[in-house]
Short mmCIF file of C-alpha atoms and ligand atoms in Angstrom, two decimals:
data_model
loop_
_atom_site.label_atom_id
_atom_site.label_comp_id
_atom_site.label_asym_id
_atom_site.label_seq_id
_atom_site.Cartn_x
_atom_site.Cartn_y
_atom_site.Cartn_z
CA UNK G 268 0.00 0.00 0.00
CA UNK G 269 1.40 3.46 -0.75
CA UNK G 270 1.71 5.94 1.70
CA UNK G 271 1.25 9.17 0.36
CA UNK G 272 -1.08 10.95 -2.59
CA UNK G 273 0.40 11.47 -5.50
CA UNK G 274 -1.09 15.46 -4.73
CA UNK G 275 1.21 14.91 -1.83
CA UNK G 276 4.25 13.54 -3.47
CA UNK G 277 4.23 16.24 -6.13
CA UNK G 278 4.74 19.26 -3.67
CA UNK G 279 8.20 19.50 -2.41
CA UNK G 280 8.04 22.89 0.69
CA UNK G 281 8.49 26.26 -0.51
CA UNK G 282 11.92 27.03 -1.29
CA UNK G 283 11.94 30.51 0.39
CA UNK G 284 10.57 28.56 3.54
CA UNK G 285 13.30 26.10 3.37
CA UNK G 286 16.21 28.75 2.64
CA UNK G 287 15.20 30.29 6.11
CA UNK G 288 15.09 27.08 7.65
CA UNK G 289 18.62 26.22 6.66
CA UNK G 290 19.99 29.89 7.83
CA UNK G 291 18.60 29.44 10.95
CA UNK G 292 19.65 25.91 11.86
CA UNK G 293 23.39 27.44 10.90
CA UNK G 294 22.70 30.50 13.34
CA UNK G 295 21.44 28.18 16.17
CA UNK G 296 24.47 26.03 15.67
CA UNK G 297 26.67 29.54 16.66
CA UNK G 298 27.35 30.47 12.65
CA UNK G 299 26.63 34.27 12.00
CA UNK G 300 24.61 33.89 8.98
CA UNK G 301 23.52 36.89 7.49
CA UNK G 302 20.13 35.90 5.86
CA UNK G 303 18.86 37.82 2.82
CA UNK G 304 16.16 35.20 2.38
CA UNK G 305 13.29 36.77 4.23
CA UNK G 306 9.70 37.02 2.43
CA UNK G 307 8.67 39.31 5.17
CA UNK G 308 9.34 42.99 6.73
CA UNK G 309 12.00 43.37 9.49
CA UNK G 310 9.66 46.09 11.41
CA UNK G 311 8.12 44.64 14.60
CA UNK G 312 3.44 44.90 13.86
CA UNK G 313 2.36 48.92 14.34
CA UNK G 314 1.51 49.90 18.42
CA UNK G 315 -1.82 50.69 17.23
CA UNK G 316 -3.01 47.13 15.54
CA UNK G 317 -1.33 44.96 18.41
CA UNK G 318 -3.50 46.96 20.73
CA UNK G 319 -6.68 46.38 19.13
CA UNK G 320 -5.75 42.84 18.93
CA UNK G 321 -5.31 42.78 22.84
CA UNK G 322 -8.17 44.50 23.20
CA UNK G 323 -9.94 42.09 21.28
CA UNK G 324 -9.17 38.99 23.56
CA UNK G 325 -9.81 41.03 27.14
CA UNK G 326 -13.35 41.74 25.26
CA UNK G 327 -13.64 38.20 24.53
CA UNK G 328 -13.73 38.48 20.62
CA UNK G 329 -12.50 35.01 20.70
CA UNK G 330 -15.39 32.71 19.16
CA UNK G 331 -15.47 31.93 15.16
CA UNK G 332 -17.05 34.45 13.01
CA UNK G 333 -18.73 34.22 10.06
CA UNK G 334 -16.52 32.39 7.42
CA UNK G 335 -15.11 35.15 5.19
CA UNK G 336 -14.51 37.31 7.59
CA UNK G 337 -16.58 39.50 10.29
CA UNK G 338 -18.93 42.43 8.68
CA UNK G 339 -16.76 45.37 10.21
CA UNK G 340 -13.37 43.78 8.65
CA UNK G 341 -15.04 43.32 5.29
CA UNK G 342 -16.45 47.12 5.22
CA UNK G 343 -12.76 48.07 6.34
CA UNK G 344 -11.59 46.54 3.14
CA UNK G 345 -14.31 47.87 1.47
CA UNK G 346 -13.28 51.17 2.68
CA UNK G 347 -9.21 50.31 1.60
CA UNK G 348 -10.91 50.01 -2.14
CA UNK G 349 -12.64 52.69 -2.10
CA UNK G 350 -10.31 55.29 -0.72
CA UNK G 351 -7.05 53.61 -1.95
CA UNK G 352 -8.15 52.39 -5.79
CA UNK G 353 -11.91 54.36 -6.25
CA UNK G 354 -13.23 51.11 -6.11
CA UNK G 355 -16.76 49.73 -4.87
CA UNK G 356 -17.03 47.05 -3.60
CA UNK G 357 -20.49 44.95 -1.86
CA UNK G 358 -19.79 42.53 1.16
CA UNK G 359 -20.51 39.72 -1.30
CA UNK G 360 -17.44 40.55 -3.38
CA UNK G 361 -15.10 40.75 -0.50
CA UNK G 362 -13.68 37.36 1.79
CA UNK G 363 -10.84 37.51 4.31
CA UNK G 364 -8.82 34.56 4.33
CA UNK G 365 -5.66 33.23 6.41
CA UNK G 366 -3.41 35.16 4.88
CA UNK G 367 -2.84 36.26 0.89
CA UNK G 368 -1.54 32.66 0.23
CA UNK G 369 -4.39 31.04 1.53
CA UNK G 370 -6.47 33.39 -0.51
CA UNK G 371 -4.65 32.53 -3.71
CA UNK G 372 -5.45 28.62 -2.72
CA UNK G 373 -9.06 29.06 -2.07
CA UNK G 374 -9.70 31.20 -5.51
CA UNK G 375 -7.17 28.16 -7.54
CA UNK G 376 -9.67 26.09 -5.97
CA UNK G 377 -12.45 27.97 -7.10
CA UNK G 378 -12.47 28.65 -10.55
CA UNK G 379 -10.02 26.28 -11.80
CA UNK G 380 -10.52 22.67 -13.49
CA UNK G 381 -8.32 20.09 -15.08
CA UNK G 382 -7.04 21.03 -18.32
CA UNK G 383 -7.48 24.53 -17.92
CA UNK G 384 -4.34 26.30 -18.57
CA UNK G 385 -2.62 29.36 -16.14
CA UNK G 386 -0.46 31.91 -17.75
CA UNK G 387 1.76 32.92 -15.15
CA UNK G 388 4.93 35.25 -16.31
CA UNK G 389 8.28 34.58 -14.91
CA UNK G 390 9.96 35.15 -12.57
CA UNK G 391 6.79 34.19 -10.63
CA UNK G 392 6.30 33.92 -6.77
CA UNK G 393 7.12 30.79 -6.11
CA UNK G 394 3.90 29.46 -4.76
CA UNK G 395 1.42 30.28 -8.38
CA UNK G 396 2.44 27.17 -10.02
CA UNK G 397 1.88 24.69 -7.34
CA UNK G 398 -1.33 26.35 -6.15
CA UNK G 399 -2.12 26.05 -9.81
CA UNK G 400 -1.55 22.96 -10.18
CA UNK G 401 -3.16 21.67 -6.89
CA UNK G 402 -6.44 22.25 -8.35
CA UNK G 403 -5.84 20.39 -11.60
CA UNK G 404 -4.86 23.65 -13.86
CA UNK G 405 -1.48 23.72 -16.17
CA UNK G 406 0.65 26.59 -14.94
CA UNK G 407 2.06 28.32 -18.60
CA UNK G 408 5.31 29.91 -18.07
CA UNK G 409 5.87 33.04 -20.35
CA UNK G 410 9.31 34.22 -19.62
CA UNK G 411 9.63 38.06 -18.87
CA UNK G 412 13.52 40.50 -19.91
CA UNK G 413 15.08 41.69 -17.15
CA UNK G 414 15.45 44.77 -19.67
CA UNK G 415 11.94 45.41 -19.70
CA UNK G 416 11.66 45.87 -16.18
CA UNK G 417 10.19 41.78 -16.05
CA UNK G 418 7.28 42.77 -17.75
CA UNK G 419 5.13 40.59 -19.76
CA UNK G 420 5.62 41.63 -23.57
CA UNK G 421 2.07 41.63 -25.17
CA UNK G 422 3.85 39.44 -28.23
CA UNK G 423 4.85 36.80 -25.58
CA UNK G 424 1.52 36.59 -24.05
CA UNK G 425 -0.68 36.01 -27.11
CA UNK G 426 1.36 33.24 -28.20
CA UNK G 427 0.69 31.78 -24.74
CA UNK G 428 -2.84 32.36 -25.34
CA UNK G 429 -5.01 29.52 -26.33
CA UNK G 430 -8.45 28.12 -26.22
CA UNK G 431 -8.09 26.68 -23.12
CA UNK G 432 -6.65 29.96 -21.19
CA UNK G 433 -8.66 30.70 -17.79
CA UNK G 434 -6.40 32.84 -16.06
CA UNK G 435 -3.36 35.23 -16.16
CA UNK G 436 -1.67 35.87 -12.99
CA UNK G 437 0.27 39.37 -12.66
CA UNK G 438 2.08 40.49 -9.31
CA UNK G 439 2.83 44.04 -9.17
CA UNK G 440 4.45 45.33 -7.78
CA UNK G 441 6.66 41.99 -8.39
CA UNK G 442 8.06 39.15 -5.64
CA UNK G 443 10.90 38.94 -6.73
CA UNK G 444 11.57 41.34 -8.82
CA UNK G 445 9.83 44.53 -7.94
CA UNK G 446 9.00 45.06 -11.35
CA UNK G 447 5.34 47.36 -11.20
CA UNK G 448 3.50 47.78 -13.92
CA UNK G 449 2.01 50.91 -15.59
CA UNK G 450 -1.71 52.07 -16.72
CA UNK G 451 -1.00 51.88 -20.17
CA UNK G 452 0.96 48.48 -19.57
CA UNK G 453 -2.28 47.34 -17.83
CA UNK G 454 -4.55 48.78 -20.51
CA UNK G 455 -3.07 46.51 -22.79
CA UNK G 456 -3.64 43.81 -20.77
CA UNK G 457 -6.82 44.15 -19.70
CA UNK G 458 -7.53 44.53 -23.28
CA UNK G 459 -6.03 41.10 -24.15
CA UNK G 460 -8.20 39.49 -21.28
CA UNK G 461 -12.19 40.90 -23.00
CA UNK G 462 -10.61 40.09 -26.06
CA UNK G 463 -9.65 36.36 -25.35
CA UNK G 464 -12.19 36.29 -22.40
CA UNK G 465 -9.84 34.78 -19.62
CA UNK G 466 -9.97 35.96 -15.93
CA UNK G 467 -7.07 38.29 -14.73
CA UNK G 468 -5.89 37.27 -10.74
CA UNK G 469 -4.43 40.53 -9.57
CA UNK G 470 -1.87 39.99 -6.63
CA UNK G 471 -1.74 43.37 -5.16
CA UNK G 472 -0.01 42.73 -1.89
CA UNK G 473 2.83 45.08 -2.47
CA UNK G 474 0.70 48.21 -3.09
CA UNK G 475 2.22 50.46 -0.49
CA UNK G 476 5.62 49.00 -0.85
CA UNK G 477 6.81 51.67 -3.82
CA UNK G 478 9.32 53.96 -4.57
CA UNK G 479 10.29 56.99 -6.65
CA UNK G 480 6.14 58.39 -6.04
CA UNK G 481 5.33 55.52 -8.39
CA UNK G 482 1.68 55.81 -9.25
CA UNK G 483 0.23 52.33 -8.21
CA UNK G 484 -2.70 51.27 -10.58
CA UNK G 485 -4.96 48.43 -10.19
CA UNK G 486 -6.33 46.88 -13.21
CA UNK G 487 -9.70 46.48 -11.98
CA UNK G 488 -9.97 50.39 -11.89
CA UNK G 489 -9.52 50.59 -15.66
CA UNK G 490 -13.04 49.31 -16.70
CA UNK G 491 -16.08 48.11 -15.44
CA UNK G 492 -15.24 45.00 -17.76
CA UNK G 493 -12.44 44.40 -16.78
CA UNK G 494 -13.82 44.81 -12.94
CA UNK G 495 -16.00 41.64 -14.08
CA UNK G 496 -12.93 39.58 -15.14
CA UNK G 497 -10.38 40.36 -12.53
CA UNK G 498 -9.76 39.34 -8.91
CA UNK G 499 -7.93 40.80 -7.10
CA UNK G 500 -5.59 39.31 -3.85
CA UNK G 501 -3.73 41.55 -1.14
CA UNK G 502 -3.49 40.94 2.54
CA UNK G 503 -1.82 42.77 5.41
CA UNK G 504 1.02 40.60 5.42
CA UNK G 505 3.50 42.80 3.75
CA UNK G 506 2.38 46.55 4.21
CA UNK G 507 1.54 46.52 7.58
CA UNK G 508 3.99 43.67 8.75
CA UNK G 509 1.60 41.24 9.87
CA UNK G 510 3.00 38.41 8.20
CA UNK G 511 1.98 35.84 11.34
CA UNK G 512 -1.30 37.35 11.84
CA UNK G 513 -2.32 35.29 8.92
CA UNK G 514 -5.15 37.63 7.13
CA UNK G 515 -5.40 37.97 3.11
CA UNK G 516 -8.49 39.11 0.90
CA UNK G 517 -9.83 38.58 -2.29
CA UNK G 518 -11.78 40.96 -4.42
CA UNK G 519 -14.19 39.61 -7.25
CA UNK G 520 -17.55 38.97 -8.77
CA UNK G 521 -19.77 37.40 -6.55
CA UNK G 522 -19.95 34.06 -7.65
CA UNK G 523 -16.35 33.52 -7.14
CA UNK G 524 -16.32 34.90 -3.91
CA UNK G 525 -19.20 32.39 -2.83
CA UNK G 526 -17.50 29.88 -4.36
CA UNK G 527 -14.47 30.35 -2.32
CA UNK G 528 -16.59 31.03 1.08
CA UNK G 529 -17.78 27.26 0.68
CA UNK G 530 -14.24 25.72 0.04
CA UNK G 531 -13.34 28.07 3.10
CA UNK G 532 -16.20 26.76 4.99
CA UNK G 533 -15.25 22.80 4.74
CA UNK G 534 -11.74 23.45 5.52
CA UNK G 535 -10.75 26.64 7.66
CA UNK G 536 -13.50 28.16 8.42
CA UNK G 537 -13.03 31.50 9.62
CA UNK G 538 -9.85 33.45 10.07
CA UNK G 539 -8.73 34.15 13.48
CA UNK G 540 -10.97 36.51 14.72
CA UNK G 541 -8.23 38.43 17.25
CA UNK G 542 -6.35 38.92 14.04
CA UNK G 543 -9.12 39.85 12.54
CA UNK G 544 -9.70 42.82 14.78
CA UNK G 545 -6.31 43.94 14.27
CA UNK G 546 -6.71 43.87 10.31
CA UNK G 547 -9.48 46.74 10.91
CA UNK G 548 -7.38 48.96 12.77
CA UNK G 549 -4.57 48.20 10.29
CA UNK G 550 -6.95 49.28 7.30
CA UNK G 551 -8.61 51.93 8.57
CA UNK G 552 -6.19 53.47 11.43
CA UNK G 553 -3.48 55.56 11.00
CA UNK G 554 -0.93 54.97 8.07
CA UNK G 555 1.90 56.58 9.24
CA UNK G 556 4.16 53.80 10.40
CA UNK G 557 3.40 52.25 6.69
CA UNK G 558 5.28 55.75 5.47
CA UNK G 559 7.98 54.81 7.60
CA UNK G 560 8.71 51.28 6.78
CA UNK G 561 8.23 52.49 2.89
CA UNK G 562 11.01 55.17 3.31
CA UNK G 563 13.49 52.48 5.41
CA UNK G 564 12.96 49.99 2.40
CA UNK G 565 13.49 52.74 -0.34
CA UNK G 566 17.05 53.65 1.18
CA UNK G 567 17.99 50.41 1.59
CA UNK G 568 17.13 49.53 -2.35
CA UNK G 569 18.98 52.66 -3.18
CA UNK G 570 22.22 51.42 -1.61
CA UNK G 571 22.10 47.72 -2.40
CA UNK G 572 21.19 48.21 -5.85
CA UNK G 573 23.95 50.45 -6.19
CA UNK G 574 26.48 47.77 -4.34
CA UNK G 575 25.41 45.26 -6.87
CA UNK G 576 25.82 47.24 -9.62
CA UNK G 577 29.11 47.37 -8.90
CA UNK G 578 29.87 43.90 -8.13
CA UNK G 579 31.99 42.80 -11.54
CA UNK G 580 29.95 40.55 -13.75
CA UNK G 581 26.89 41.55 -11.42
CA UNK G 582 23.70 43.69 -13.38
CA UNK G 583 20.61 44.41 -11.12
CA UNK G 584 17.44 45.97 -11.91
CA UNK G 585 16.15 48.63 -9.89
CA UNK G 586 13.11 47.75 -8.38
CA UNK G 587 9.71 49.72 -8.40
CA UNK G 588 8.48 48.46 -5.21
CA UNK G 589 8.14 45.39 -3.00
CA UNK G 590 11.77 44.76 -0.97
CA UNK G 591 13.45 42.41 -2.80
CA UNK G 592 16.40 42.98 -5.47
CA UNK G 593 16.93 39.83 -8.47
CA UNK G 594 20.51 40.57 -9.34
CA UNK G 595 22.20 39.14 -12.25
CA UNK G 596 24.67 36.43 -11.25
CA UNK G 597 25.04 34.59 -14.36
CA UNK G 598 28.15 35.85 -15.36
CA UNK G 599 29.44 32.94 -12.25
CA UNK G 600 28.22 30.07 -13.62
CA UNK G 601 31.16 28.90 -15.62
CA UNK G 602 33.39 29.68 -12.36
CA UNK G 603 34.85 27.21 -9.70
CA UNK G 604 35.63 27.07 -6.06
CA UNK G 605 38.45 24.61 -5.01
CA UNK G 606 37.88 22.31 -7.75
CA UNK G 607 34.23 22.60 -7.89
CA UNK G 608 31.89 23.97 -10.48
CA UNK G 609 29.09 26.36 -9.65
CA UNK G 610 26.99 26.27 -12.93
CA UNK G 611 24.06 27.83 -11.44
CA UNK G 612 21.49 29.86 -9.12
CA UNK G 613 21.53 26.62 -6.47
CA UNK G 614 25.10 25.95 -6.45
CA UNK G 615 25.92 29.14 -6.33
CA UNK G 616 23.44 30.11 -3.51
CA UNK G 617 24.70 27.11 -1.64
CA UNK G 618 28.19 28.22 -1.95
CA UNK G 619 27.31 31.81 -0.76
CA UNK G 620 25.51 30.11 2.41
CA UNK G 621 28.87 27.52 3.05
CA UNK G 622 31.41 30.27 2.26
CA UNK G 623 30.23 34.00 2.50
CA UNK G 624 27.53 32.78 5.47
CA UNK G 625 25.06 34.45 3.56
CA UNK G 626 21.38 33.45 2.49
CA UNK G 627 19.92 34.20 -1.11
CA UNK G 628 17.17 32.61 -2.33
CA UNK G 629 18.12 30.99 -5.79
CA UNK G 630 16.70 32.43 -8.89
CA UNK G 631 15.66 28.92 -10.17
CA UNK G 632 12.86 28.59 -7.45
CA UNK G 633 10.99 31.57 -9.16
CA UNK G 634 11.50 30.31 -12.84
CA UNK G 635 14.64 32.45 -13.88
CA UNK G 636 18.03 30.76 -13.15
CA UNK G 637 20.20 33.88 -14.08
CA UNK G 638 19.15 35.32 -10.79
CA UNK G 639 19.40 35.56 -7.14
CA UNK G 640 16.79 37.02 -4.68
CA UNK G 641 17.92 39.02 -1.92
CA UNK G 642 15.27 40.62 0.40
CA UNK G 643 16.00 44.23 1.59
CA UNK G 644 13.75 43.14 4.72
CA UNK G 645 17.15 43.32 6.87
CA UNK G 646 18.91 45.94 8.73
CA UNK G 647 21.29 48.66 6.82
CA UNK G 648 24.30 47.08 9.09
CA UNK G 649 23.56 43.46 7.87
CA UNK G 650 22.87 44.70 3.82
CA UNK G 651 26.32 46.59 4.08
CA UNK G 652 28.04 43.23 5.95
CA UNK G 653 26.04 40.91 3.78
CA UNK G 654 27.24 42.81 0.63
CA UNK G 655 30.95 42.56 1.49
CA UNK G 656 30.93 38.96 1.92
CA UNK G 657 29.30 38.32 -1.31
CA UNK G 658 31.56 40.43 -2.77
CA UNK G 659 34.73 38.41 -1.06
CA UNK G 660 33.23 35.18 -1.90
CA UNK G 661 32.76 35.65 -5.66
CA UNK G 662 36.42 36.85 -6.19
CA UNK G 663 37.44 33.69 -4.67
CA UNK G 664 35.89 32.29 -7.90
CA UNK G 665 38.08 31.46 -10.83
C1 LIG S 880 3.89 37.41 0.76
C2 LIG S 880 3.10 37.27 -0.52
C3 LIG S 880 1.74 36.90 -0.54
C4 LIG S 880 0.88 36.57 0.65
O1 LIG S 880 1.43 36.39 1.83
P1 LIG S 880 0.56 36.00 3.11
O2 LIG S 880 1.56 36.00 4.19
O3 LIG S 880 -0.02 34.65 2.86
O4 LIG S 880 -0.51 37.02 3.27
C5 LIG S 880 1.10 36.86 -1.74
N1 LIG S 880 1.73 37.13 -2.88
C6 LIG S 880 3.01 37.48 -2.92
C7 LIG S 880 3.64 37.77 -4.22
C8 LIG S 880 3.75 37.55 -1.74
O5 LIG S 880 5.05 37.86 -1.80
#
């Protein structure tokens, strides 16, 4: 008899996950690792939204709550939509989930069947094709330049286009690459999705997180018919750091949304309703520690973009938003250390960990071996250290 389901065997854990894992077993073994792995702000969670929270268990707020999410949270996001994106939203387009991921697992669950193919550009957050494929769906790869910001070409995606197209996925601002797109960029997508009649899924979790007073645009606020074929997912996770909190939300039509609210219902159920709480008073309180964290992150790109610039052989792209940098490292693979080849984004990662004690997250994992992700997420003191030993380690290299 066999063990496991062949769902089961054909998931290995996320690679970012893992990466951390590995840094940390090498810190708690007395190594000073300097990890540039993180998926997830440095800043401790706002004053104001831990307070609610603790307010929220000495009131008892403690018992489940409706399934996608309490009325008040809902009209909070509601709210976010409306003053953030001039968007309007009903209740019955809006459902809070445990956390953005879980949000993007619920809608795969939702609206996708076997067969139906996923165009998802690369470099791609590592978890689209799995959740893709989880519920049946073929995740399409359509490979994005690093010298057009690691946007999808309009050429590239209509020869990805076919009959059986249900979705494209964009993420912009981009994990990993912090590539954003613009309105008329978006225009021309949209326009592609009426024309060929597939959904758009529009992973918005990076909103705040932008630089240079980049204009963030959603799609959805381009049409109403586009409104009708796109759903969005954000969360708290990133702009407020909340990442253990566990909230995310999804935007859309109605039937997807009560779609979703039954798979949610036979598995979860609710999200925790203390964190619940504090996603209201992270939506609609004060934004001002969000201005802070965005102006930390956007000196921090400034300086390790310029680092890696000047690495020899190194070529990074500045990012728009988010807080990671996916440097160019490509240049290496035809290089040795002691006898032994590095010939790409694993091996060389894996070197950097044994040699420089530093964590990347290899470029592979996200569809585009030339590259390396390195989160910004850190202090100044450990970018600066973190830089140098890269930069040590690769001249040992010959
Ligand atoms: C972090 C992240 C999410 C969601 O994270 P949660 O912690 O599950 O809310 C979604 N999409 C992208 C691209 C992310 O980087």
């Amino acid at each position: 008899m066999f063990v496991l389901s062949n769902r089961a065997k054909s998931l290995k854990p996320s690679p970012t996950l893992a990466i951390n894992a590995k840094a940390k077993s090498m810190q708690a073994q007395g190594i000073h690792v300097i990890s540039f792995g993180a998926g997830e702000p440095d800043f401790d969670t706002p004053q104001n939204i831990k307070a609610a929270a603790i307010k929220a268990i000495e009131e008892g707020f403690t018992k489940y709550t409706p399934v996608g999410g309490t009325d008040e949270l809902k009209d909070a996001i509601i709210k976010k939509f409306q003053r953030d994106n001039g968007l309007t939203y009903k209740r019955s387009e809006i459902i809070a989930s445990c956390g953005g991921k879980h949000s993007f697992y619920n809608l795969a669950q939702a609206i996708f069947d076997a067969g139906d193919e996923v165009i998802i550009p690369a470099p791609y957050w590592v978890s689209y094709p799995p959740m893709v494929a989880l519920a049946g769906a073929v995740p399409v790869i359509v490979e994005t330049r690093e010298e057009n910001g690691f946007k999808l070409s309009m050429e590239d995606l209509k020869k990805a286009i076919t009959p059986k197209t249900k979705a494209l996925i964009i993420n912009s601002p981009s994990n990993p690459t912090g590539g954003a797109y613009t309105k008329e960029e978006l225009e021309k997508i949209a326009g592609m999705a009426l024309s060929h009649n597939f959904f758009v899924i529009s992973d918005e979790i990076y909103e705040k997180i932008v630089y240079d007073h980049f204009k963030f645009i959603s799609i959805v606020s381009l049409s109403e018919e586009i409104k009708k074929r796109t759903i969005i997912v954000h969360g708290v996770a990133k702009t407020y750091a909340m990442t253990g909190w566990r909230i995310g939300y999804t935007a859309g039509p109605e039937e997807i949304i009560s779609a979703m609210s039954n798979i949610q219902s036979q598995s979860t159920s609710n999200p925790t309703s203390i964190a619940q709480k504090a996603s209201v008073e992270a939506l609609a309180g004060s934004q001002k520690e969000v201005f802070k964290m965005v102006t930390a992150f956007e000196e921090r790109r400034n300086y390790i973009v310029d680092r890696l610039n000047k690495i020899p052989g190194v070529s990074c792209f500045k990012p728009i938003g988010a807080f990671y940098v996916f440097p160019n490292f490509s240049s290496y693979y035809v290089k040795s250390y002691q006898g032994k080849k590095i010939s790409n984004s694993t091996e060389l990662a894996d070197y950097l960990l044994d040699v420089a004690r530093v964590a990347v997250v290899p470029g592979v994992e996200f569809g585009a071996d030339p590259f390396e992700r390195l989160s910004y997420a850190t202090s100044m003191e450990d970018i600066k250290e973190g830089l140098n030993r890269i930069e040590e380690a690769l001249r040992k290299l010959v």
